[in-house]
Amino acid sequence: MAFFEKMESSSSSSYIPFIRQIAASVSAASCDAVVGGGGDKDEECRDEAAALRLKMVAVAAILIAGAAGVAIPLVGRRRRGGGGGASSGGLFVLAKAFAAGVILATGFVHMLHDAEHALSNPCLPHSPWRRFPFPGFVAMLAALATLVVDFVGTHFYERKHRQEEAAAAAEEAAAALLEDGGALPVGDGEGRDGRGGKRDAMHIVGIHAHAAAHRHSHAHVHGACHGGAVNDAHAHGHGHGHEEGPSARHVVVSQILELGIVSHSVIIGLSLGVSQSPCTIKPLVAALSFHQFFEGFALGGCISEAQLKNFSAFLMAFFFAITTPAGITVGAAVASFYNPNSPRALVVEGILDSMSAGILIYMALVDLIAADFLSRKMSCNPRLQVGSYIALFLGAMAMAALALWA
């Protein structure tokens, strides 16, 4: 009995430090320790009226920049679909490569760094936040979870798309047979009634669809490249059918990408909104405007490639454009009682930024860079390949350079 009492007392004593660490990590109390000693500077430059005016300017500038960035690829894709040629197709590929570089730099340079900065703040207890690399660990888990969501979502949309196509093909074939005066194929007796005719129609349509798919894949395997260039005539002539196939994957990519970008946009908007220092806000207005423009450009390219309906594309673009301005507005409203340097706020910010970093790094490397740079179209066109690599590095360097200010 004494043994069990001793074990119970030792286990309870070992749990006490752990409970205290958890309580310290989720505390909303104010913390005066700020990395780099920037707190005194903010207090010296504190001016609530001037800060509020700058926040209003920031809301307008960031809203316009984000809306312009996400709209350019959508408008450009619509014009290309209306009459663009191979040159406009090449420009769109270059724009996608630039956007992929932007997303990659956003994940590595901005979000992962912000997560490390938040979770290594002296306001948080040393154990466990500085004893274990939580930003990289959470980013890794987020990337693996994105892989699962990407796989499941793509298969779900593809299955749904195939079912809709099969139903539409069956209805068209049945209608075509009925227009011929009801002369349905005569076979084993079932072909004499409407139901059997519909099954025969579905069978005929299935044979034609399989043959068309075989011819399409055969053409891609044999003779897709002619003298180092892509067979643009084939790609353009079958553009609708070719893009219909991977559209399910593009839908999933655009939605996951928006999730990763929006979660970070809320954090940066809230951080700017709660600041009462014009010295802090002034450089962020221009930097975050360019930040949102580049991110919007990358997201707009993915949305346009998903070939969503006009309302769905508008809704995704609108939701992205208003996220950071809404975060600034909410931050300004709660600035009087919200403390961004409290342990609770730092933990939430660090975990969300780590998750966003993992999502965007996965999306950039797997769904944007690997999907395009390892494609046959890219390998068959050396000029497009070189231009895409240049655009990729330009996008990554431009977004990374913004880390000097934001």
CSV table of C-alpha atoms in Angstrom, one decimal:
chain,number,residue,atom,x,y,z
A,1,MET,CA,0.0,0.0,0.0
A,2,ALA,CA,2.8,2.3,0.8
A,3,PHE,CA,4.4,1.5,-2.5
A,4,PHE,CA,1.3,2.6,-4.4
A,5,GLU,CA,1.1,5.8,-2.4
A,6,LYS,CA,4.7,6.5,-3.1
A,7,MET,CA,4.2,5.9,-6.9
A,8,GLU,CA,1.1,8.1,-6.9
A,9,SER,CA,2.9,11.0,-5.2
A,10,SER,CA,5.9,10.7,-7.5
A,11,SER,CA,3.7,10.6,-10.7
A,12,SER,CA,1.6,13.6,-9.5
A,13,SER,CA,4.8,15.5,-8.8
A,14,SER,CA,6.1,14.8,-12.3
A,15,TYR,CA,2.9,16.0,-13.8
A,16,ILE,CA,2.9,19.3,-12.0
A,17,PRO,CA,5.8,20.9,-14.1
A,18,PHE,CA,4.1,19.6,-17.3
A,19,ILE,CA,0.8,21.2,-16.3
A,20,ARG,CA,2.6,24.5,-15.5
A,21,GLN,CA,4.3,24.5,-18.9
A,22,ILE,CA,0.9,24.0,-20.6
A,23,ALA,CA,-0.7,26.7,-18.6
A,24,ALA,CA,2.2,29.1,-19.3
A,25,SER,CA,1.9,28.3,-23.1
A,26,VAL,CA,-1.9,29.1,-23.3
A,27,SER,CA,-1.8,32.1,-21.0
A,28,ALA,CA,-3.3,35.3,-22.4
A,29,ALA,CA,-1.4,37.5,-19.9
A,30,SER,CA,0.8,40.3,-21.2
A,31,CYS,CA,4.4,39.5,-21.8
A,32,ASP,CA,7.0,42.4,-22.0
A,33,ALA,CA,9.8,40.3,-23.5
A,34,VAL,CA,10.1,41.0,-27.2
A,35,VAL,CA,12.8,39.5,-29.3
A,36,GLY,CA,15.2,42.1,-30.6
A,37,GLY,CA,14.1,44.8,-28.2
A,38,GLY,CA,11.6,46.3,-30.5
A,39,GLY,CA,9.0,46.9,-27.8
A,40,ASP,CA,10.6,50.2,-26.6
A,41,LYS,CA,10.8,51.6,-30.1
A,42,ASP,CA,7.1,50.8,-30.6
A,43,GLU,CA,6.2,52.6,-27.4
A,44,GLU,CA,8.2,55.7,-28.4
A,45,CYS,CA,6.4,55.8,-31.8
A,46,ARG,CA,2.9,55.0,-30.4
A,47,ASP,CA,0.2,57.2,-32.0
A,48,GLU,CA,-3.2,55.6,-32.2
A,49,ALA,CA,-4.7,58.3,-34.4
A,50,ALA,CA,-1.9,58.2,-37.0
A,51,ALA,CA,-1.9,54.4,-36.8
A,52,LEU,CA,-5.6,54.2,-37.5
A,53,ARG,CA,-5.2,56.4,-40.6
A,54,LEU,CA,-2.4,54.2,-41.9
A,55,LYS,CA,-4.5,51.1,-41.3
A,56,MET,CA,-7.2,52.6,-43.5
A,57,VAL,CA,-4.7,53.2,-46.2
A,58,ALA,CA,-3.3,49.7,-45.8
A,59,VAL,CA,-6.8,48.2,-46.1
A,60,ALA,CA,-7.4,50.0,-49.4
A,61,ALA,CA,-3.9,49.4,-50.8
A,62,ILE,CA,-3.8,45.7,-49.9
A,63,LEU,CA,-7.3,45.1,-51.2
A,64,ILE,CA,-6.5,46.7,-54.6
A,65,ALA,CA,-3.2,44.9,-54.9
A,66,GLY,CA,-4.6,41.5,-54.0
A,67,ALA,CA,-7.6,41.9,-56.3
A,68,ALA,CA,-5.4,43.0,-59.1
A,69,GLY,CA,-3.0,40.1,-58.6
A,70,VAL,CA,-5.7,37.4,-58.6
A,71,ALA,CA,-7.6,39.0,-61.5
A,72,ILE,CA,-4.8,39.2,-64.0
A,73,PRO,CA,-4.4,35.4,-64.6
A,74,LEU,CA,-8.2,35.0,-64.7
A,75,VAL,CA,-8.7,37.7,-67.3
A,76,GLY,CA,-5.7,36.5,-69.2
A,77,ARG,CA,-6.9,32.9,-69.3
A,78,ARG,CA,-10.4,34.1,-70.5
A,79,ARG,CA,-8.9,36.1,-73.3
A,80,ARG,CA,-6.6,33.2,-74.3
A,81,GLY,CA,-9.5,30.8,-74.4
A,82,GLY,CA,-11.4,33.3,-76.6
A,83,GLY,CA,-8.7,33.4,-79.3
A,84,GLY,CA,-5.2,33.0,-78.0
A,85,GLY,CA,-2.6,31.0,-79.7
A,86,ALA,CA,0.6,29.2,-78.9
A,87,SER,CA,2.3,32.4,-77.8
A,88,SER,CA,-0.3,33.2,-75.2
A,89,GLY,CA,-0.1,29.6,-74.0
A,90,GLY,CA,3.6,30.0,-73.6
A,91,LEU,CA,3.1,33.2,-71.6
A,92,PHE,CA,0.6,31.4,-69.3
A,93,VAL,CA,3.2,28.7,-68.6
A,94,LEU,CA,5.8,31.4,-67.8
A,95,ALA,CA,3.3,33.1,-65.5
A,96,LYS,CA,2.6,29.8,-63.7
A,97,ALA,CA,6.4,29.2,-63.2
A,98,PHE,CA,6.7,32.7,-61.7
A,99,ALA,CA,3.8,32.0,-59.5
A,100,ALA,CA,5.3,28.7,-58.3
A,101,GLY,CA,8.5,30.5,-57.3
A,102,VAL,CA,6.4,33.0,-55.3
A,103,ILE,CA,4.5,30.3,-53.5
A,104,LEU,CA,7.8,28.4,-52.7
A,105,ALA,CA,9.4,31.5,-51.3
A,106,THR,CA,6.3,32.3,-49.3
A,107,GLY,CA,6.4,29.0,-47.6
A,108,PHE,CA,10.2,28.8,-46.9
A,109,VAL,CA,11.2,32.4,-46.4
A,110,HIS,CA,8.1,34.1,-44.9
A,111,MET,CA,5.8,31.5,-43.2
A,112,LEU,CA,8.5,29.2,-41.8
A,113,HIS,CA,10.5,32.1,-40.5
A,114,ASP,CA,7.5,33.7,-38.9
A,115,ALA,CA,6.6,30.4,-37.2
A,116,GLU,CA,10.1,30.1,-35.9
A,117,HIS,CA,10.1,33.7,-34.6
A,118,ALA,CA,6.8,33.2,-32.8
A,119,LEU,CA,7.6,29.8,-31.2
A,120,SER,CA,11.1,30.8,-30.1
A,121,ASN,CA,9.8,34.0,-28.3
A,122,PRO,CA,11.1,34.4,-24.7
A,123,CYS,CA,7.5,34.8,-23.6
A,124,LEU,CA,7.0,31.0,-24.1
A,125,PRO,CA,8.5,28.5,-21.7
A,126,HIS,CA,11.8,27.0,-22.8
A,127,SER,CA,10.3,23.5,-22.5
A,128,PRO,CA,8.9,22.3,-24.9
A,129,TRP,CA,8.9,25.2,-27.4
A,130,ARG,CA,12.6,25.7,-27.7
A,131,ARG,CA,13.7,22.2,-26.9
A,132,PHE,CA,12.0,20.7,-30.0
A,133,PRO,CA,11.8,22.1,-33.5
A,134,PHE,CA,8.0,22.5,-33.6
A,135,PRO,CA,7.9,24.7,-36.8
A,136,GLY,CA,9.5,22.1,-39.0
A,137,PHE,CA,7.7,19.3,-37.3
A,138,VAL,CA,4.2,20.9,-37.8
A,139,ALA,CA,5.1,21.9,-41.4
A,140,MET,CA,6.1,18.3,-42.1
A,141,LEU,CA,2.8,17.0,-40.7
A,142,ALA,CA,0.9,19.6,-42.7
A,143,ALA,CA,2.7,18.6,-45.9
A,144,LEU,CA,1.8,14.9,-45.3
A,145,ALA,CA,-1.8,15.8,-44.5
A,146,THR,CA,-1.9,17.8,-47.7
A,147,LEU,CA,-0.7,14.8,-49.7
A,148,VAL,CA,-3.6,12.7,-48.3
A,149,VAL,CA,-6.2,15.5,-49.0
A,150,ASP,CA,-4.7,16.0,-52.5
A,151,PHE,CA,-5.0,12.3,-53.3
A,152,VAL,CA,-8.5,11.8,-51.8
A,153,GLY,CA,-9.9,15.0,-53.2
A,154,THR,CA,-8.6,14.3,-56.7
A,155,HIS,CA,-10.1,10.8,-56.8
A,156,PHE,CA,-13.4,12.1,-55.5
A,157,TYR,CA,-13.7,14.8,-58.2
A,158,GLU,CA,-12.5,12.5,-61.0
A,159,ARG,CA,-15.1,9.8,-60.0
A,160,LYS,CA,-17.8,12.5,-59.9
A,161,HIS,CA,-16.7,13.8,-63.3
A,162,ARG,CA,-16.7,10.4,-64.9
A,163,GLN,CA,-20.2,9.6,-63.6
A,164,GLU,CA,-21.5,12.9,-64.9
A,165,GLU,CA,-19.9,12.3,-68.3
A,166,ALA,CA,-21.3,8.8,-68.5
A,167,ALA,CA,-24.8,9.9,-67.6
A,168,ALA,CA,-24.7,12.7,-70.2
A,169,ALA,CA,-23.3,10.4,-72.9
A,170,ALA,CA,-26.1,7.9,-72.2
A,171,GLU,CA,-28.8,10.5,-72.5
A,172,GLU,CA,-27.4,11.9,-75.7
A,173,ALA,CA,-27.1,8.5,-77.3
A,174,ALA,CA,-30.6,7.5,-76.3
A,175,ALA,CA,-32.0,10.8,-77.7
A,176,ALA,CA,-30.1,10.3,-80.9
A,177,LEU,CA,-31.6,6.8,-81.3
A,178,LEU,CA,-35.1,8.0,-80.6
A,179,GLU,CA,-34.7,10.8,-83.2
A,180,ASP,CA,-34.1,8.1,-85.8
A,181,GLY,CA,-37.7,7.1,-85.6
A,182,GLY,CA,-37.4,4.7,-82.6
A,183,ALA,CA,-35.4,2.2,-84.7
A,184,LEU,CA,-33.4,0.6,-81.9
A,185,PRO,CA,-30.9,-2.2,-82.5
A,186,VAL,CA,-32.4,-5.6,-82.6
A,187,GLY,CA,-30.5,-8.2,-80.6
A,188,ASP,CA,-31.5,-10.6,-77.9
A,189,GLY,CA,-35.0,-9.2,-77.4
A,190,GLU,CA,-34.1,-6.5,-74.9
A,191,GLY,CA,-33.1,-4.2,-77.8
A,192,ARG,CA,-36.8,-3.9,-78.8
A,193,ASP,CA,-37.8,-1.9,-75.8
A,194,GLY,CA,-36.6,1.5,-74.6
A,195,ARG,CA,-34.6,0.2,-71.7
A,196,GLY,CA,-32.6,-2.1,-73.8
A,197,GLY,CA,-32.0,0.6,-76.4
A,198,LYS,CA,-30.6,2.8,-73.8
A,199,ARG,CA,-28.3,0.1,-72.6
A,200,ASP,CA,-27.2,-0.5,-76.2
A,201,ALA,CA,-26.6,3.3,-76.6
A,202,MET,CA,-24.5,3.4,-73.5
A,203,HIS,CA,-22.5,0.4,-74.8
A,204,ILE,CA,-21.9,2.1,-78.2
A,205,VAL,CA,-20.9,5.4,-76.6
A,206,GLY,CA,-18.6,3.6,-74.2
A,207,ILE,CA,-16.8,1.9,-77.2
A,208,HIS,CA,-16.4,5.2,-79.0
A,209,ALA,CA,-15.1,7.0,-75.8
A,210,HIS,CA,-12.6,4.2,-75.2
A,211,ALA,CA,-11.4,4.3,-78.7
A,212,ALA,CA,-11.0,8.1,-78.6
A,213,ALA,CA,-9.1,8.0,-75.3
A,214,HIS,CA,-6.8,5.3,-76.8
A,215,ARG,CA,-6.1,7.4,-79.9
A,216,HIS,CA,-5.5,10.5,-77.7
A,217,SER,CA,-3.0,8.7,-75.5
A,218,HIS,CA,-1.3,7.0,-78.5
A,219,ALA,CA,-0.8,10.4,-80.1
A,220,HIS,CA,0.8,11.7,-76.9
A,221,VAL,CA,3.2,8.8,-76.7
A,222,HIS,CA,4.3,8.7,-80.3
A,223,GLY,CA,5.3,11.9,-82.1
A,224,ALA,CA,4.4,14.4,-79.4
A,225,CYS,CA,7.6,16.3,-80.1
A,226,HIS,CA,8.5,17.5,-83.6
A,227,GLY,CA,11.9,19.0,-83.8
A,228,GLY,CA,12.1,20.0,-80.2
A,229,ALA,CA,8.7,21.7,-80.1
A,230,VAL,CA,5.4,20.6,-78.8
A,231,ASN,CA,2.7,19.6,-81.3
A,232,ASP,CA,0.7,22.7,-80.6
A,233,ALA,CA,-1.8,21.9,-83.3
A,234,HIS,CA,-2.8,18.7,-81.6
A,235,ALA,CA,-2.8,20.3,-78.2
A,236,HIS,CA,-4.9,23.2,-79.4
A,237,GLY,CA,-7.2,21.1,-81.5
A,238,HIS,CA,-8.0,18.9,-78.6
A,239,GLY,CA,-7.5,21.5,-76.0
A,240,HIS,CA,-11.0,21.1,-74.5
A,241,GLY,CA,-10.8,17.4,-74.2
A,242,HIS,CA,-7.2,17.5,-72.9
A,243,GLU,CA,-7.9,20.0,-70.2
A,244,GLU,CA,-11.1,18.4,-69.1
A,245,GLY,CA,-9.1,15.4,-67.8
A,246,PRO,CA,-6.9,17.0,-65.3
A,247,SER,CA,-9.4,19.7,-64.3
A,248,ALA,CA,-10.4,17.7,-61.2
A,249,ARG,CA,-6.8,17.8,-59.9
A,250,HIS,CA,-6.6,21.5,-60.6
A,251,VAL,CA,-9.7,22.1,-58.6
A,252,VAL,CA,-8.2,20.4,-55.6
A,253,VAL,CA,-4.9,22.2,-56.1
A,254,SER,CA,-6.6,25.6,-56.2
A,255,GLN,CA,-8.7,25.0,-53.1
A,256,ILE,CA,-5.8,23.6,-51.0
A,257,LEU,CA,-3.6,26.5,-52.1
A,258,GLU,CA,-6.2,29.1,-51.1
A,259,LEU,CA,-6.5,27.4,-47.7
A,260,GLY,CA,-2.7,27.7,-47.1
A,261,ILE,CA,-2.6,31.3,-48.3
A,262,VAL,CA,-5.7,32.5,-46.5
A,263,SER,CA,-4.6,31.2,-43.1
A,264,HIS,CA,-1.4,33.2,-43.3
A,265,SER,CA,-3.2,36.3,-44.6
A,266,VAL,CA,-5.4,36.3,-41.5
A,267,ILE,CA,-2.3,36.3,-39.3
A,268,ILE,CA,-0.4,39.1,-41.1
A,269,GLY,CA,-3.6,41.2,-41.3
A,270,LEU,CA,-4.3,40.8,-37.6
A,271,SER,CA,-0.7,41.6,-36.7
A,272,LEU,CA,-0.8,44.8,-38.6
A,273,GLY,CA,-4.3,45.7,-37.3
A,274,VAL,CA,-3.3,45.5,-33.6
A,275,SER,CA,-0.2,47.6,-34.0
A,276,GLN,CA,-0.5,51.2,-32.7
A,277,SER,CA,2.9,52.3,-34.0
A,278,PRO,CA,3.1,54.2,-37.3
A,279,CYS,CA,6.8,53.4,-37.4
A,280,THR,CA,5.9,49.7,-37.7
A,281,ILE,CA,2.9,50.1,-40.1
A,282,LYS,CA,4.4,52.4,-42.7
A,283,PRO,CA,7.0,50.0,-44.2
A,284,LEU,CA,4.4,47.2,-44.0
A,285,VAL,CA,1.8,48.9,-46.2
A,286,ALA,CA,4.0,48.8,-49.4
A,287,ALA,CA,5.6,45.4,-48.5
A,288,LEU,CA,2.3,43.7,-47.8
A,289,SER,CA,0.7,45.2,-50.9
A,290,PHE,CA,3.4,43.5,-53.1
A,291,HIS,CA,3.1,40.4,-51.0
A,292,GLN,CA,-0.6,40.1,-51.6
A,293,PHE,CA,-0.2,40.9,-55.3
A,294,PHE,CA,2.3,38.1,-55.9
A,295,GLU,CA,0.3,35.6,-53.8
A,296,GLY,CA,-2.9,36.6,-55.7
A,297,PHE,CA,-1.1,36.2,-59.0
A,298,ALA,CA,-0.1,32.7,-58.0
A,299,LEU,CA,-3.5,31.7,-56.8
A,300,GLY,CA,-5.3,33.3,-59.8
A,301,GLY,CA,-3.2,31.1,-62.1
A,302,CYS,CA,-4.3,28.0,-60.3
A,303,ILE,CA,-7.9,29.0,-60.2
A,304,SER,CA,-7.9,29.8,-63.9
A,305,GLU,CA,-6.3,26.4,-64.7
A,306,ALA,CA,-9.0,24.6,-62.7
A,307,GLN,CA,-11.6,26.0,-65.2
A,308,LEU,CA,-14.2,26.7,-62.5
A,309,LYS,CA,-17.5,28.3,-63.2
A,310,ASN,CA,-17.5,32.1,-63.2
A,311,PHE,CA,-19.2,32.4,-59.8
A,312,SER,CA,-16.9,29.8,-58.1
A,313,ALA,CA,-13.8,31.5,-59.5
A,314,PHE,CA,-15.1,34.9,-58.4
A,315,LEU,CA,-15.9,33.6,-55.0
A,316,MET,CA,-12.4,32.2,-54.5
A,317,ALA,CA,-10.8,35.4,-55.8
A,318,PHE,CA,-13.0,37.6,-53.7
A,319,PHE,CA,-12.4,35.6,-50.5
A,320,PHE,CA,-8.6,35.8,-51.0
A,321,ALA,CA,-8.7,39.6,-51.7
A,322,ILE,CA,-10.7,40.5,-48.6
A,323,THR,CA,-8.9,38.2,-46.1
A,324,THR,CA,-6.0,40.4,-45.2
A,325,PRO,CA,-8.0,43.7,-45.2
A,326,ALA,CA,-10.6,41.9,-43.0
A,327,GLY,CA,-7.8,40.8,-40.7
A,328,ILE,CA,-6.5,44.4,-40.4
A,329,THR,CA,-10.0,45.6,-39.6
A,330,VAL,CA,-10.6,43.0,-36.9
A,331,GLY,CA,-7.1,43.7,-35.5
A,332,ALA,CA,-7.9,47.4,-35.3
A,333,ALA,CA,-11.2,46.7,-33.6
A,334,VAL,CA,-9.6,44.4,-30.9
A,335,ALA,CA,-6.4,46.4,-30.5
A,336,SER,CA,-7.4,47.7,-27.1
A,337,PHE,CA,-7.5,44.3,-25.5
A,338,TYR,CA,-5.7,41.9,-27.8
A,339,ASN,CA,-2.1,41.3,-27.0
A,340,PRO,CA,-0.1,39.8,-29.9
A,341,ASN,CA,2.8,39.1,-27.6
A,342,SER,CA,0.9,36.9,-25.1
A,343,PRO,CA,1.9,33.2,-25.0
A,344,ARG,CA,-1.4,32.1,-26.3
A,345,ALA,CA,-1.3,34.4,-29.4
A,346,LEU,CA,2.3,33.4,-30.1
A,347,VAL,CA,1.5,29.6,-30.0
A,348,VAL,CA,-1.5,30.0,-32.3
A,349,GLU,CA,0.4,32.2,-34.7
A,350,GLY,CA,3.4,29.9,-34.8
A,351,ILE,CA,1.3,26.7,-35.4
A,352,LEU,CA,-0.8,28.3,-38.1
A,353,ASP,CA,2.2,29.7,-39.9
A,354,SER,CA,3.9,26.3,-39.7
A,355,MET,CA,0.9,24.6,-41.1
A,356,SER,CA,0.6,27.2,-43.9
A,357,ALA,CA,4.3,26.7,-44.7
A,358,GLY,CA,4.0,22.9,-45.0
A,359,ILE,CA,0.9,23.3,-47.3
A,360,LEU,CA,2.5,25.8,-49.6
A,361,ILE,CA,5.9,24.1,-49.8
A,362,TYR,CA,4.1,20.9,-50.8
A,363,MET,CA,1.9,22.6,-53.3
A,364,ALA,CA,4.8,24.5,-54.9
A,365,LEU,CA,7.1,21.6,-55.3
A,366,VAL,CA,4.6,18.8,-56.1
A,367,ASP,CA,1.5,20.3,-57.8
A,368,LEU,CA,3.1,23.4,-59.4
A,369,ILE,CA,6.8,22.9,-60.2
A,370,ALA,CA,7.0,19.1,-60.6
A,371,ALA,CA,3.7,18.9,-62.5
A,372,ASP,CA,4.8,21.4,-65.1
A,373,PHE,CA,8.6,21.1,-65.3
A,374,LEU,CA,8.5,17.3,-65.7
A,375,SER,CA,5.7,17.4,-68.3
A,376,ARG,CA,6.2,16.5,-72.0
A,377,LYS,CA,5.2,19.9,-73.1
A,378,MET,CA,8.1,21.4,-71.2
A,379,SER,CA,10.7,18.8,-72.1
A,380,CYS,CA,9.8,19.1,-75.8
A,381,ASN,CA,10.3,22.9,-75.9
A,382,PRO,CA,13.8,24.0,-74.8
A,383,ARG,CA,13.0,27.7,-75.1
A,384,LEU,CA,9.9,27.4,-72.9
A,385,GLN,CA,12.0,25.3,-70.5
A,386,VAL,CA,14.7,27.9,-70.1
A,387,GLY,CA,12.1,30.7,-69.9
A,388,SER,CA,10.2,28.8,-67.2
A,389,TYR,CA,13.3,28.3,-65.1
A,390,ILE,CA,14.1,32.0,-65.3
A,391,ALA,CA,10.6,32.9,-64.3
A,392,LEU,CA,10.7,30.4,-61.5
A,393,PHE,CA,13.8,31.9,-60.0
A,394,LEU,CA,12.6,35.5,-60.6
A,395,GLY,CA,9.4,34.7,-58.7
A,396,ALA,CA,11.2,33.1,-55.8
A,397,MET,CA,13.8,35.9,-55.5
A,398,ALA,CA,11.2,38.7,-55.8
A,399,MET,CA,9.1,37.2,-53.0
A,400,ALA,CA,12.1,36.4,-50.8
A,401,ALA,CA,13.3,40.0,-51.2
A,402,LEU,CA,10.1,41.2,-49.6
A,403,ALA,CA,11.2,39.5,-46.3
A,404,LEU,CA,13.5,42.6,-45.8
A,405,TRP,CA,10.4,44.6,-45.1
A,406,ALA,CA,7.6,42.2,-44.2
